[in-house]
PDB file of C-alpha atoms in Angstrom:
ATOM      1  CA  UNK A   1       2.541  -0.512   1.130  1.00 79.00           C
ATOM      2  CA  UNK A   2       1.550  -3.011  -1.543  1.00 93.00           C
ATOM      3  CA  UNK A   3      -1.903  -3.280   0.034  1.00 96.00           C
ATOM      4  CA  UNK A   4      -2.206   0.515  -0.010  1.00 97.00           C
ATOM      5  CA  UNK A   5      -1.504   0.476  -3.744  1.00 97.00           C
ATOM      6  CA  UNK A   6      -3.976  -2.328  -4.469  1.00 97.00           C
ATOM      7  CA  UNK A   7      -6.748  -0.740  -2.390  1.00 98.00           C
ATOM      8  CA  UNK A   8      -6.209   2.660  -3.978  1.00 98.00           C
ATOM      9  CA  UNK A   9      -6.036   1.290  -7.505  1.00 97.00           C
ATOM     10  CA  UNK A  10      -9.253  -0.695  -6.979  1.00 98.00           C
ATOM     11  CA  UNK A  11     -11.080   2.386  -5.693  1.00 98.00           C
ATOM     12  CA  UNK A  12      -9.899   4.585  -8.552  1.00 98.00           C
ATOM     13  CA  UNK A  13     -10.882   1.924 -11.071  1.00 97.00           C
ATOM     14  CA  UNK A  14     -14.340   1.657  -9.509  1.00 97.00           C
ATOM     15  CA  UNK A  15     -14.782   5.427  -9.914  1.00 97.00           C
ATOM     16  CA  UNK A  16     -13.486   5.371 -13.487  1.00 97.00           C
ATOM     17  CA  UNK A  17     -16.019   2.679 -14.418  1.00 96.00           C
ATOM     18  CA  UNK A  18     -19.055   4.579 -13.085  1.00 97.00           C
ATOM     19  CA  UNK A  19     -21.578   5.836 -15.624  1.00 96.00           C
ATOM     20  CA  UNK A  20     -22.283   9.552 -15.423  1.00 97.00           C
ATOM     21  CA  UNK A  21     -25.732   9.119 -13.881  1.00 96.00           C
ATOM     22  CA  UNK A  22     -24.266   7.364 -10.832  1.00 97.00           C
ATOM     23  CA  UNK A  23     -22.497  10.540  -9.730  1.00 97.00           C
ATOM     24  CA  UNK A  24     -25.866  12.034  -8.729  1.00 97.00           C
ATOM     25  CA  UNK A  25     -26.854   8.997  -6.633  1.00 97.00           C
ATOM     26  CA  UNK A  26     -26.461   8.831  -2.834  1.00 97.00           C
ATOM     27  CA  UNK A  27     -23.250   7.443  -1.399  1.00 97.00           C
ATOM     28  CA  UNK A  28     -22.763   5.596   1.863  1.00 95.00           C
ATOM     29  CA  UNK A  29     -21.581   8.853   3.476  1.00 92.00           C
ATOM     30  CA  UNK A  30     -24.659  10.463   5.014  1.00 87.00           C
ATOM     31  CA  UNK A  31     -25.582  13.633   3.140  1.00 89.00           C
ATOM     32  CA  UNK A  32     -23.078  13.083   0.336  1.00 95.00           C
ATOM     33  CA  UNK A  33     -23.749  12.142  -3.242  1.00 97.00           C
ATOM     34  CA  UNK A  34     -21.295   9.958  -5.118  1.00 98.00           C
ATOM     35  CA  UNK A  35     -19.825  13.083  -6.708  1.00 97.00           C
ATOM     36  CA  UNK A  36     -19.152  14.559  -3.252  1.00 97.00           C
ATOM     37  CA  UNK A  37     -17.395  11.382  -2.163  1.00 97.00           C
ATOM     38  CA  UNK A  38     -15.232  11.355  -5.293  1.00 98.00           C
ATOM     39  CA  UNK A  39     -14.305  14.981  -4.669  1.00 97.00           C
ATOM     40  CA  UNK A  40     -13.287  13.986  -1.133  1.00 96.00           C
ATOM     41  CA  UNK A  41     -11.047  11.304  -2.637  1.00 98.00           C
ATOM     42  CA  UNK A  42      -9.285  13.972  -4.691  1.00 97.00           C
ATOM     43  CA  UNK A  43      -8.611  15.886  -1.468  1.00 96.00           C
ATOM     44  CA  UNK A  44      -7.395  12.682   0.205  1.00 96.00           C
ATOM     45  CA  UNK A  45      -4.964  12.089  -2.652  1.00 98.00           C
ATOM     46  CA  UNK A  46      -3.638  15.627  -2.256  1.00 97.00           C
ATOM     47  CA  UNK A  47      -3.148  14.977   1.464  1.00 97.00           C
ATOM     48  CA  UNK A  48      -1.132  11.846   0.686  1.00 98.00           C
ATOM     49  CA  UNK A  49       1.112  13.797  -1.689  1.00 98.00           C
ATOM     50  CA  UNK A  50       1.595  16.623   0.818  1.00 98.00           C
ATOM     51  CA  UNK A  51       2.394  14.261   3.684  1.00 98.00           C
ATOM     52  CA  UNK A  52       4.853  12.163   1.683  1.00 98.00           C
ATOM     53  CA  UNK A  53       6.585  15.425   0.744  1.00 98.00           C
ATOM     54  CA  UNK A  54       6.850  16.429   4.422  1.00 98.00           C
ATOM     55  CA  UNK A  55       9.755  14.343   5.767  1.00 98.00           C
ATOM     56  CA  UNK A  56      10.910  14.580   9.363  1.00 98.00           C
ATOM     57  CA  UNK A  57      13.644  13.031  11.473  1.00 97.00           C
ATOM     58  CA  UNK A  58      11.480  13.199  14.610  1.00 98.00           C
ATOM     59  CA  UNK A  59      10.358  10.025  16.352  1.00 98.00           C
ATOM     60  CA  UNK A  60       6.879   8.728  15.439  1.00 98.00           C
ATOM     61  CA  UNK A  61       4.101   9.914  17.717  1.00 98.00           C
ATOM     62  CA  UNK A  62       1.290   7.784  16.264  1.00 98.00           C
ATOM     63  CA  UNK A  63       0.705   4.660  14.202  1.00 98.00           C
ATOM     64  CA  UNK A  64      -2.060   3.249  11.986  1.00 97.00           C
ATOM     65  CA  UNK A  65      -4.269   2.536  15.005  1.00 97.00           C
ATOM     66  CA  UNK A  66      -3.716   5.678  17.069  1.00 97.00           C
ATOM     67  CA  UNK A  67      -3.963   7.914  13.966  1.00 96.00           C
ATOM     68  CA  UNK A  68      -7.738   8.029  14.291  1.00 96.00           C
ATOM     69  CA  UNK A  69      -9.784  10.414  16.404  1.00 91.00           C
ATOM     70  CA  UNK A  70     -12.688   8.237  17.562  1.00 92.00           C
ATOM     71  CA  UNK A  71     -16.092   9.696  18.405  1.00 85.00           C
ATOM     72  CA  UNK A  72     -19.361   8.192  19.528  1.00 80.00           C
ATOM     73  CA  UNK A  73     -21.402  10.752  17.596  1.00 80.00           C
ATOM     74  CA  UNK A  74     -21.756  10.976  13.817  1.00 77.00           C
ATOM     75  CA  UNK A  75     -20.511  13.965  11.843  1.00 73.00           C
ATOM     76  CA  UNK A  76     -23.118  16.686  11.471  1.00 67.00           C
ATOM     77  CA  UNK A  77     -21.995  18.020   8.102  1.00 66.00           C
ATOM     78  CA  UNK A  78     -21.261  21.395   9.697  1.00 71.00           C
ATOM     79  CA  UNK A  79     -17.499  20.973   9.381  1.00 76.00           C
ATOM     80  CA  UNK A  80     -16.211  23.701   7.016  1.00 79.00           C
ATOM     81  CA  UNK A  81     -14.166  21.222   4.967  1.00 79.00           C
ATOM     82  CA  UNK A  82     -17.186  18.944   4.507  1.00 81.00           C
ATOM     83  CA  UNK A  83     -19.238  21.911   3.299  1.00 85.00           C
ATOM     84  CA  UNK A  84     -16.428  22.979   0.968  1.00 91.00           C
ATOM     85  CA  UNK A  85     -16.235  19.469  -0.478  1.00 93.00           C
ATOM     86  CA  UNK A  86     -19.912  19.551  -1.472  1.00 93.00           C
ATOM     87  CA  UNK A  87     -19.581  22.983  -3.094  1.00 94.00           C
ATOM     88  CA  UNK A  88     -16.397  21.998  -4.893  1.00 95.00           C
ATOM     89  CA  UNK A  89     -17.951  18.766  -6.183  1.00 96.00           C
ATOM     90  CA  UNK A  90     -20.888  20.722  -7.626  1.00 95.00           C
ATOM     91  CA  UNK A  91     -18.484  23.109  -9.351  1.00 96.00           C
ATOM     92  CA  UNK A  92     -17.065  20.293 -11.468  1.00 94.00           C
ATOM     93  CA  UNK A  93     -20.461  20.106 -13.276  1.00 89.00           C
ATOM     94  CA  UNK A  94     -19.372  17.222 -15.557  1.00 95.00           C
ATOM     95  CA  UNK A  95     -18.485  13.799 -14.069  1.00 97.00           C
ATOM     96  CA  UNK A  96     -15.618  13.337 -16.511  1.00 97.00           C
ATOM     97  CA  UNK A  97     -13.832  16.298 -14.947  1.00 97.00           C
ATOM     98  CA  UNK A  98     -13.958  14.648 -11.518  1.00 97.00           C
ATOM     99  CA  UNK A  99     -12.792  11.362 -13.018  1.00 97.00           C
ATOM    100  CA  UNK A 100      -9.911  13.130 -14.735  1.00 97.00           C
ATOM    101  CA  UNK A 101      -8.811  14.991 -11.616  1.00 97.00           C
ATOM    102  CA  UNK A 102      -8.977  11.864  -9.454  1.00 98.00           C
ATOM    103  CA  UNK A 103      -6.985   9.872 -12.008  1.00 97.00           C
ATOM    104  CA  UNK A 104      -4.426  12.652 -12.341  1.00 97.00           C
ATOM    105  CA  UNK A 105      -3.831  13.391  -8.651  1.00 98.00           C
ATOM    106  CA  UNK A 106      -4.611   9.847  -7.535  1.00 98.00           C
ATOM    107  CA  UNK A 107      -2.067   8.303  -9.885  1.00 98.00           C
ATOM    108  CA  UNK A 108       0.566  10.731  -8.614  1.00 98.00           C
ATOM    109  CA  UNK A 109      -0.238   9.794  -5.011  1.00 98.00           C
ATOM    110  CA  UNK A 110       0.086   6.121  -5.883  1.00 97.00           C
ATOM    111  CA  UNK A 111       3.451   6.646  -7.542  1.00 97.00           C
ATOM    112  CA  UNK A 112       4.710   8.719  -4.610  1.00 97.00           C
ATOM    113  CA  UNK A 113       3.690   5.975  -2.190  1.00 97.00           C
ATOM    114  CA  UNK A 114       5.526   3.374  -4.250  1.00 96.00           C
ATOM    115  CA  UNK A 115       8.714   5.441  -4.233  1.00 97.00           C
ATOM    116  CA  UNK A 116       8.662   6.297  -0.527  1.00 97.00           C
ATOM    117  CA  UNK A 117      10.910   4.661   2.087  1.00 98.00           C
ATOM    118  CA  UNK A 118       8.569   2.665   4.366  1.00 97.00           C
ATOM    119  CA  UNK A 119      10.646   3.402   7.449  1.00 98.00           C
ATOM    120  CA  UNK A 120      11.076   7.137   6.863  1.00 98.00           C
ATOM    121  CA  UNK A 121       9.265   9.664   9.027  1.00 98.00           C
ATOM    122  CA  UNK A 122       6.603  12.030   7.706  1.00 98.00           C
ATOM    123  CA  UNK A 123       4.539  14.706   9.399  1.00 98.00           C
ATOM    124  CA  UNK A 124       0.821  15.395   9.180  1.00 96.00           C
ATOM    125  CA  UNK A 125      -1.831  16.883  11.492  1.00 92.00           C
ATOM    126  CA  UNK A 126       0.964  17.900  13.890  1.00 95.00           C
ATOM    127  CA  UNK A 127       1.901  14.221  14.345  1.00 97.00           C
ATOM    128  CA  UNK A 128       4.743  12.040  13.067  1.00 98.00           C
ATOM    129  CA  UNK A 129       4.331   8.630  11.403  1.00 98.00           C
ATOM    130  CA  UNK A 130       6.514   6.207   9.562  1.00 98.00           C
ATOM    131  CA  UNK A 131       5.522   6.075   5.906  1.00 98.00           C
ATOM    132  CA  UNK A 132       4.393   2.467   6.312  1.00 98.00           C
ATOM    133  CA  UNK A 133       2.070   3.269   9.236  1.00 98.00           C
ATOM    134  CA  UNK A 134       0.730   6.379   7.522  1.00 98.00           C
ATOM    135  CA  UNK A 135      -0.117   4.507   4.325  1.00 98.00           C
ATOM    136  CA  UNK A 136      -1.697   1.710   6.342  1.00 98.00           C
ATOM    137  CA  UNK A 137      -4.225   4.209   7.701  1.00 98.00           C
ATOM    138  CA  UNK A 138      -5.291   4.759   4.132  1.00 98.00           C
ATOM    139  CA  UNK A 139      -5.974   1.082   3.567  1.00 98.00           C
ATOM    140  CA  UNK A 140      -8.806   1.559   6.064  1.00 98.00           C
ATOM    141  CA  UNK A 141      -9.754   4.934   4.563  1.00 97.00           C
ATOM    142  CA  UNK A 142      -9.837   3.640   0.986  1.00 97.00           C
ATOM    143  CA  UNK A 143     -11.726   0.491   1.945  1.00 98.00           C
ATOM    144  CA  UNK A 144     -14.412   2.332   3.893  1.00 98.00           C
ATOM    145  CA  UNK A 145     -14.865   4.853   1.109  1.00 98.00           C
ATOM    146  CA  UNK A 146     -14.988   2.078  -1.468  1.00 98.00           C
ATOM    147  CA  UNK A 147     -17.878   0.621   0.547  1.00 98.00           C
ATOM    148  CA  UNK A 148     -19.431   4.109   0.597  1.00 98.00           C
ATOM    149  CA  UNK A 149     -19.035   4.389  -3.164  1.00 98.00           C
ATOM    150  CA  UNK A 150     -20.858   1.137  -3.924  1.00 97.00           C
ATOM    151  CA  UNK A 151     -23.451   1.385  -1.115  1.00 97.00           C
ATOM    152  CA  UNK A 152     -26.313   2.176  -3.521  1.00 96.00           C
ATOM    153  CA  UNK A 153     -24.688   0.934  -6.730  1.00 95.00           C
ATOM    154  CA  UNK A 154     -25.361  -2.814  -6.970  1.00 89.00           C
ATOM    155  CA  UNK A 155     -23.411  -3.182 -10.223  1.00 88.00           C
ATOM    156  CA  UNK A 156     -20.202  -1.618  -8.870  1.00 91.00           C
ATOM    157  CA  UNK A 157     -17.250  -3.767  -7.782  1.00 92.00           C
ATOM    158  CA  UNK A 158     -16.568  -4.275  -4.056  1.00 94.00           C
ATOM    159  CA  UNK A 159     -13.203  -3.516  -2.384  1.00 97.00           C
ATOM    160  CA  UNK A 160     -10.476  -6.184  -2.571  1.00 97.00           C
ATOM    161  CA  UNK A 161     -10.895  -8.999  -0.043  1.00 98.00           C
ATOM    162  CA  UNK A 162      -7.431  -8.449   1.419  1.00 98.00           C
ATOM    163  CA  UNK A 163      -8.219  -4.775   1.999  1.00 97.00           C
ATOM    164  CA  UNK A 164     -11.447  -5.684   3.780  1.00 98.00           C
ATOM    165  CA  UNK A 165      -9.598  -8.163   6.002  1.00 98.00           C
ATOM    166  CA  UNK A 166      -6.816  -5.718   6.903  1.00 98.00           C
ATOM    167  CA  UNK A 167      -9.317  -2.937   7.549  1.00 98.00           C
ATOM    168  CA  UNK A 168     -11.315  -5.185   9.861  1.00 98.00           C
ATOM    169  CA  UNK A 169      -8.150  -5.992  11.805  1.00 98.00           C
ATOM    170  CA  UNK A 170      -7.374  -2.278  12.135  1.00 98.00           C
ATOM    171  CA  UNK A 171     -10.912  -1.469  13.280  1.00 98.00           C
ATOM    172  CA  UNK A 172     -10.742  -4.270  15.856  1.00 98.00           C
ATOM    173  CA  UNK A 173      -7.468  -2.819  17.154  1.00 97.00           C
ATOM    174  CA  UNK A 174      -9.073   0.633  17.349  1.00 97.00           C
ATOM    175  CA  UNK A 175     -12.073  -0.840  19.175  1.00 96.00           C
ATOM    176  CA  UNK A 176      -9.884  -2.952  21.443  1.00 95.00           C
ATOM    177  CA  UNK A 177     -12.047  -5.987  20.758  1.00 96.00           C
ATOM    178  CA  UNK A 178     -12.662  -8.552  18.029  1.00 97.00           C
ATOM    179  CA  UNK A 179     -15.896  -8.699  16.090  1.00 97.00           C
ATOM    180  CA  UNK A 180     -17.723 -12.050  16.032  1.00 97.00           C
ATOM    181  CA  UNK A 181     -16.346 -14.495  13.478  1.00 96.00           C
ATOM    182  CA  UNK A 182     -19.894 -14.887  12.158  1.00 96.00           C
ATOM    183  CA  UNK A 183     -19.719 -11.342  10.757  1.00 97.00           C
ATOM    184  CA  UNK A 184     -18.124 -10.964   7.355  1.00 98.00           C
ATOM    185  CA  UNK A 185     -15.327  -8.404   7.029  1.00 98.00           C
ATOM    186  CA  UNK A 186     -17.688  -6.143   5.090  1.00 98.00           C
ATOM    187  CA  UNK A 187     -20.445  -6.350   7.717  1.00 98.00           C
ATOM    188  CA  UNK A 188     -17.987  -5.818  10.566  1.00 98.00           C
ATOM    189  CA  UNK A 189     -16.785  -2.609   8.927  1.00 98.00           C
ATOM    190  CA  UNK A 190     -20.271  -1.346   8.095  1.00 98.00           C
ATOM    191  CA  UNK A 191     -21.651  -2.031  11.573  1.00 98.00           C
ATOM    192  CA  UNK A 192     -18.486  -1.008  13.401  1.00 97.00           C
ATOM    193  CA  UNK A 193     -18.392   2.436  11.758  1.00 97.00           C
ATOM    194  CA  UNK A 194     -22.136   3.085  11.823  1.00 95.00           C
ATOM    195  CA  UNK A 195     -22.691   2.682   8.121  1.00 95.00           C
ATOM    196  CA  UNK A 196     -25.542   0.326   8.960  1.00 95.00           C
ATOM    197  CA  UNK A 197     -27.166  -0.819  12.161  1.00 95.00           C
ATOM    198  CA  UNK A 198     -26.877  -4.406  13.387  1.00 97.00           C
ATOM    199  CA  UNK A 199     -29.810  -6.781  13.265  1.00 97.00           C
ATOM    200  CA  UNK A 200     -31.140  -8.210  16.514  1.00 96.00           C
ATOM    201  CA  UNK A 201     -29.187 -11.409  15.890  1.00 96.00           C
ATOM    202  CA  UNK A 202     -25.995  -9.459  15.181  1.00 97.00           C
ATOM    203  CA  UNK A 203     -26.487  -7.360  18.324  1.00 97.00           C
ATOM    204  CA  UNK A 204     -26.727 -10.554  20.362  1.00 97.00           C
ATOM    205  CA  UNK A 205     -23.550 -11.905  18.757  1.00 96.00           C
ATOM    206  CA  UNK A 206     -21.697  -8.643  19.425  1.00 96.00           C
ATOM    207  CA  UNK A 207     -22.477  -8.946  23.134  1.00 95.00           C
ATOM    208  CA  UNK A 208     -20.920  -6.202  25.238  1.00 94.00           C
ATOM    209  CA  UNK A 209     -19.175  -4.703  22.214  1.00 95.00           C
ATOM    210  CA  UNK A 210     -22.557  -3.620  20.808  1.00 96.00           C
ATOM    211  CA  UNK A 211     -22.883  -0.918  23.481  1.00 94.00           C
ATOM    212  CA  UNK A 212     -19.596   0.653  22.343  1.00 93.00           C
ATOM    213  CA  UNK A 213     -20.554   0.844  18.687  1.00 95.00           C
ATOM    214  CA  UNK A 214     -20.569   2.516  16.294  1.00 95.00           C
ATOM    215  CA  UNK A 215     -17.137   4.120  16.172  1.00 95.00           C
ATOM    216  CA  UNK A 216     -17.013   7.264  14.064  1.00 93.00           C
ATOM    217  CA  UNK A 217     -13.485   7.763  12.763  1.00 94.00           C
ATOM    218  CA  UNK A 218     -12.065  11.164  12.021  1.00 87.00           C
TER     219      UNK A 218
END
């Protein structure tokens, strides 16, 4: 839960430090500008608040690894929520409004996470998780989106090293295989989730795992 808080705080700080012109630049999410990604983060924060306010006494049905729906094909952008996110982001018009909303809702989500009982059950997407496992999924979510945020912004700050390491471990568990030690945590995440293609040398190092990548997480 501490790593959730550090990853989330780092991502929100990175957004807060962006100059206005960066909101119109591309992000690492195909088809999304930085402003669209930030709007998605607002929706993510709302989801965290809703889930933490949805307690259940039922037994967990998933954990931080099995939470993800894994696909071998990239998103097309046709999903209604994705389309809504782009329209909603454009409606903000001024970057400071997006920054304000993310800070407002995001801070509340962070406080709620800090107050939650790690072993308690919560429900989301018709599944049950412990709070600890649910928040751990967001370490991966925040870290990947932090990489998306800075993909074309060389002056922006990278995700925390501990978040990169934990996210790599989660992605390896999802993949059922370890990435080569020669790959940095950042590169393992980018290649593993299709955010960039591997070089010929990296493909050789990945061996049989290369044929199973990328993994698109939903």
